PDB file of C-alpha atoms in Angstrom:
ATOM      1  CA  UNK A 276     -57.211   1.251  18.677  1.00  0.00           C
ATOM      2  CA  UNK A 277     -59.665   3.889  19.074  1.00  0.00           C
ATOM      3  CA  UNK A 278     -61.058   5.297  15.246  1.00  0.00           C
ATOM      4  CA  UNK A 279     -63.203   8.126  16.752  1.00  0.00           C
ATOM      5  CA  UNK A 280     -62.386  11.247  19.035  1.00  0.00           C
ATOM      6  CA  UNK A 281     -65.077  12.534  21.576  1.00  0.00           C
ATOM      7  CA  UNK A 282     -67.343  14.995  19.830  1.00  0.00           C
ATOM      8  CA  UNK A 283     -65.970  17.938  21.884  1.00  0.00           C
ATOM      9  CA  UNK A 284     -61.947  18.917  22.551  1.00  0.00           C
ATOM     10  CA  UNK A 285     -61.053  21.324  24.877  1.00  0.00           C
ATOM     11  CA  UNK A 286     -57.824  22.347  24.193  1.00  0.00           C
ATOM     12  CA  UNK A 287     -56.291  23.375  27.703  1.00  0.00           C
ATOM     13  CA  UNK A 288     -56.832  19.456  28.690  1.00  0.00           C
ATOM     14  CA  UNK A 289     -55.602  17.621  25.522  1.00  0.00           C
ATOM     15  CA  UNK A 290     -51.788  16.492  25.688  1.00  0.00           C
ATOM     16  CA  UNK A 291     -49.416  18.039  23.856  1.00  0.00           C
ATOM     17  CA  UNK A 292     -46.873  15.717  22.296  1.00  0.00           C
ATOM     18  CA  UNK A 293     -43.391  16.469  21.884  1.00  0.00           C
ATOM     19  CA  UNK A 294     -42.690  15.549  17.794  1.00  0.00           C
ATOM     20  CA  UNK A 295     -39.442  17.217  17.738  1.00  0.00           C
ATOM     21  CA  UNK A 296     -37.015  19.935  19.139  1.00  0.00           C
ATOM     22  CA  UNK A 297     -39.710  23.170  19.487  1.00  0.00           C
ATOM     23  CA  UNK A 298     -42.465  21.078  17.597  1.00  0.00           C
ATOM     24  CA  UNK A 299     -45.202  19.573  19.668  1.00  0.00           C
ATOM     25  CA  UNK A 300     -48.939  18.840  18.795  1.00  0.00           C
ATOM     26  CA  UNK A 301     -52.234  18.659  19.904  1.00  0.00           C
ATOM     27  CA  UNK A 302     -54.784  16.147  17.973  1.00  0.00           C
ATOM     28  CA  UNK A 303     -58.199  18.151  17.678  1.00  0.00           C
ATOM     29  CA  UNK A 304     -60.369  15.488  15.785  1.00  0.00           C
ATOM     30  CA  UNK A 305     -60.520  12.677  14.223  1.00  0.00           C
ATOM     31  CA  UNK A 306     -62.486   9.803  12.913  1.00  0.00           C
ATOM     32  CA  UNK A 307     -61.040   7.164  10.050  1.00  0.00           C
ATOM     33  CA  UNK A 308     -61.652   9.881   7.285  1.00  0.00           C
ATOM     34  CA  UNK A 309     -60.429  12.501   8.408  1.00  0.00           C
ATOM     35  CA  UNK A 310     -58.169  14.329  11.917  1.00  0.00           C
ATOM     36  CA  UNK A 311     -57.307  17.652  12.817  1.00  0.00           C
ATOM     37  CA  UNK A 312     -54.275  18.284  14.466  1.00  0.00           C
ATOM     38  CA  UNK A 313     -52.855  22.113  16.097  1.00  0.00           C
ATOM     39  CA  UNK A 314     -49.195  22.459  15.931  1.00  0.00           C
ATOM     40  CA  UNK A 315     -47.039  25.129  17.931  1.00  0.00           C
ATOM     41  CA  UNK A 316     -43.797  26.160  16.390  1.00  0.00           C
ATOM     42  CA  UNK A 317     -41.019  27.780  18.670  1.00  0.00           C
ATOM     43  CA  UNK A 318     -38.902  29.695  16.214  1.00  0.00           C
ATOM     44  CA  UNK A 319     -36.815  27.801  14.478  1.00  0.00           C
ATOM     45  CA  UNK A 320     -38.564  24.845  15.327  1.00  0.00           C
ATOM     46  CA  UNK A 321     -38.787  22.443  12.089  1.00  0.00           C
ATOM     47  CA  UNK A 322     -41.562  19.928  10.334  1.00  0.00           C
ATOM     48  CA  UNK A 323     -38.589  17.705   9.347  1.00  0.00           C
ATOM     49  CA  UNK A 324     -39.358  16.181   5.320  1.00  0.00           C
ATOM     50  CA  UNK A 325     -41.181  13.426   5.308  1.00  0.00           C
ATOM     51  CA  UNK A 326     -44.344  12.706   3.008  1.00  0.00           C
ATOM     52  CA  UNK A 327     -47.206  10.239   3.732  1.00  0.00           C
ATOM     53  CA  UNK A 328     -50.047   9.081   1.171  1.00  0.00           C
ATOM     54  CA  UNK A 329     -53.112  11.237   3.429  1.00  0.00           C
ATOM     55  CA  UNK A 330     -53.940  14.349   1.630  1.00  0.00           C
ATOM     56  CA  UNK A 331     -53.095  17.234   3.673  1.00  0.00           C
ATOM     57  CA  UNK A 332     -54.839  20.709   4.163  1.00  0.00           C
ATOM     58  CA  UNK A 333     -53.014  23.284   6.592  1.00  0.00           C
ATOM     59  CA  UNK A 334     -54.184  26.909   7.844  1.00  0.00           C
ATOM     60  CA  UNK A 335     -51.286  29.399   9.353  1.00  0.00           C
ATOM     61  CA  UNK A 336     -53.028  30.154  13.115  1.00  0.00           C
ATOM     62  CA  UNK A 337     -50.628  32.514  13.628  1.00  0.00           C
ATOM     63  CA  UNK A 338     -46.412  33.102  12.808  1.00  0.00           C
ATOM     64  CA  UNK A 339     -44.483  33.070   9.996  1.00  0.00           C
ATOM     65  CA  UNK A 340     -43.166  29.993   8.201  1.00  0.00           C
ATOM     66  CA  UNK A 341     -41.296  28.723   5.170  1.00  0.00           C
ATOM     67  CA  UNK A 342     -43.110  25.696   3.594  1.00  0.00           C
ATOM     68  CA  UNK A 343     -41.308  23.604   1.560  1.00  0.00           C
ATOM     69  CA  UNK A 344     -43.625  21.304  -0.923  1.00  0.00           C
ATOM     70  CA  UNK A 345     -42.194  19.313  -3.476  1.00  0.00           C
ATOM     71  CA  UNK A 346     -39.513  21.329  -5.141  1.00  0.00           C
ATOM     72  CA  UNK A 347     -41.310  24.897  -4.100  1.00  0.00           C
ATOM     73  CA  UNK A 348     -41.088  26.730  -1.274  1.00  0.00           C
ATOM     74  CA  UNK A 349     -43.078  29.603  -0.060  1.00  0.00           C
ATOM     75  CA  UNK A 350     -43.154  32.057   2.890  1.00  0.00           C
ATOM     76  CA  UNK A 351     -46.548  31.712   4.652  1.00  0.00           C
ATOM     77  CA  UNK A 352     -47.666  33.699   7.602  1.00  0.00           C
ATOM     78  CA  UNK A 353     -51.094  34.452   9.590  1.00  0.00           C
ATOM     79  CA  UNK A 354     -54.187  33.438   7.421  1.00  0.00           C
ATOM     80  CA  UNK A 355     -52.598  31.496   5.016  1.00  0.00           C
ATOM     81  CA  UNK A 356     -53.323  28.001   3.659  1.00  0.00           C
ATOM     82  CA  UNK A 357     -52.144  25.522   1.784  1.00  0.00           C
ATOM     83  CA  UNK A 358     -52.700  21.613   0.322  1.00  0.00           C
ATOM     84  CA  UNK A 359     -50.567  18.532   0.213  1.00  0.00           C
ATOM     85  CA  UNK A 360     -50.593  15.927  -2.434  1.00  0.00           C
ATOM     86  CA  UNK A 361     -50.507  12.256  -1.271  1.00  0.00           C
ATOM     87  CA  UNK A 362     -46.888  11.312  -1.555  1.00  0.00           C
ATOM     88  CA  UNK A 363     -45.544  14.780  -1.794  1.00  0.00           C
ATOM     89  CA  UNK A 364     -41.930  15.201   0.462  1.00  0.00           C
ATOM     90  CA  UNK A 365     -43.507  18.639   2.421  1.00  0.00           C
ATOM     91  CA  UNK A 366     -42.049  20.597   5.132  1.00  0.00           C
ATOM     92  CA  UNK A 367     -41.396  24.275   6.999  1.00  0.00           C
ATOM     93  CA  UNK A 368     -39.452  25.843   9.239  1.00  0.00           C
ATOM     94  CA  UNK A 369     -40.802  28.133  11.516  1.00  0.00           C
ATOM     95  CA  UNK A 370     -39.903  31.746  11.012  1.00  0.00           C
ATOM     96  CA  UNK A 371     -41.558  33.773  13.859  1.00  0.00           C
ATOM     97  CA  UNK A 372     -43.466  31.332  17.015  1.00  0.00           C
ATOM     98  CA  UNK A 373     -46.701  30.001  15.605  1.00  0.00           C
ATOM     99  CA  UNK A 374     -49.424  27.615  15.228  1.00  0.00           C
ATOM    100  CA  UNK A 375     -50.569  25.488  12.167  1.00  0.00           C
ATOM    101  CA  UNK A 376     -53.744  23.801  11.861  1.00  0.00           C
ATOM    102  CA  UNK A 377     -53.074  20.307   9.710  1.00  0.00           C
ATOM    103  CA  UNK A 378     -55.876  18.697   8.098  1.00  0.00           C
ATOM    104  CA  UNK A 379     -55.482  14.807   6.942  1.00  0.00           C
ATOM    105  CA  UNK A 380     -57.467  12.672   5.263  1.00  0.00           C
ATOM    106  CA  UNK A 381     -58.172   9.712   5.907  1.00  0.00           C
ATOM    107  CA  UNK A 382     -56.699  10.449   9.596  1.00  0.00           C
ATOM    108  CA  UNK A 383     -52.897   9.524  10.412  1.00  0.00           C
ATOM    109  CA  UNK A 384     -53.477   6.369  11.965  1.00  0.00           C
ATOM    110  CA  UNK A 385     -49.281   6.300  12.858  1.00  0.00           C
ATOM    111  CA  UNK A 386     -50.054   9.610  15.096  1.00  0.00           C
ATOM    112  CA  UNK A 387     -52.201   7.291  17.331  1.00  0.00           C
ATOM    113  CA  UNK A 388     -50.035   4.603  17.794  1.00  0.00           C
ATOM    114  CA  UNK A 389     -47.827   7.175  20.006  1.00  0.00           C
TER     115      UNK A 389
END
């Protein structure tokens, strides 16, 4: 398995990856410490709960989105940030289309086994 992207990433040739119904993914970046992944969000389009032990830092690209971490939630649009605990149940739903910017580290080794 390969532990290192190239050092550039063009983003009208990297694969998108369908992760769920109006939720796909482009990885950005990675090495074993750390990966950066883009995510477009049709409306309505969901990042399902699930929680993993990487920590997790995400910027709002553009949209609007409800984030749901632990047992808060908060309504997050263009500009906005925010960080996920290992082991922390996390997710949105997308309010208006957008794009998040997910930061792991170390890098999610399961998104490579795809």
């Amino acid at each position: 398995m390969k532990t290192r992207s190239a050092d550039y990433q063009f983003g009208e040739s990297l694969p998108w990856e369908e992760v769920g119904p109006g939720v796909k993914r482009q990885i950005m970046g990675y090495d074993g410490q750390i990966m950066a992944v883009k995510v477009h969000f049709d409306k309505g389009g969901v990042g399902v709960l699930h929680e993993h032990y990487q920590s997790q830092v995400t910027y709002v690209v553009s949209g609007k989105f409800e984030v749901y971490i632990g047992d808060k939630t908060q309504v997050l649009s263009a500009g906005d940030g925010y960080y996920i605990e290992p082991d922390l149940i996390h997710g949105c739903k997308c309010l208006e289309e957008g794009i998040l910017i997910d930061m792991f580290s170390p890098y999610r080794h399961d998104f490579m086994n795809k």
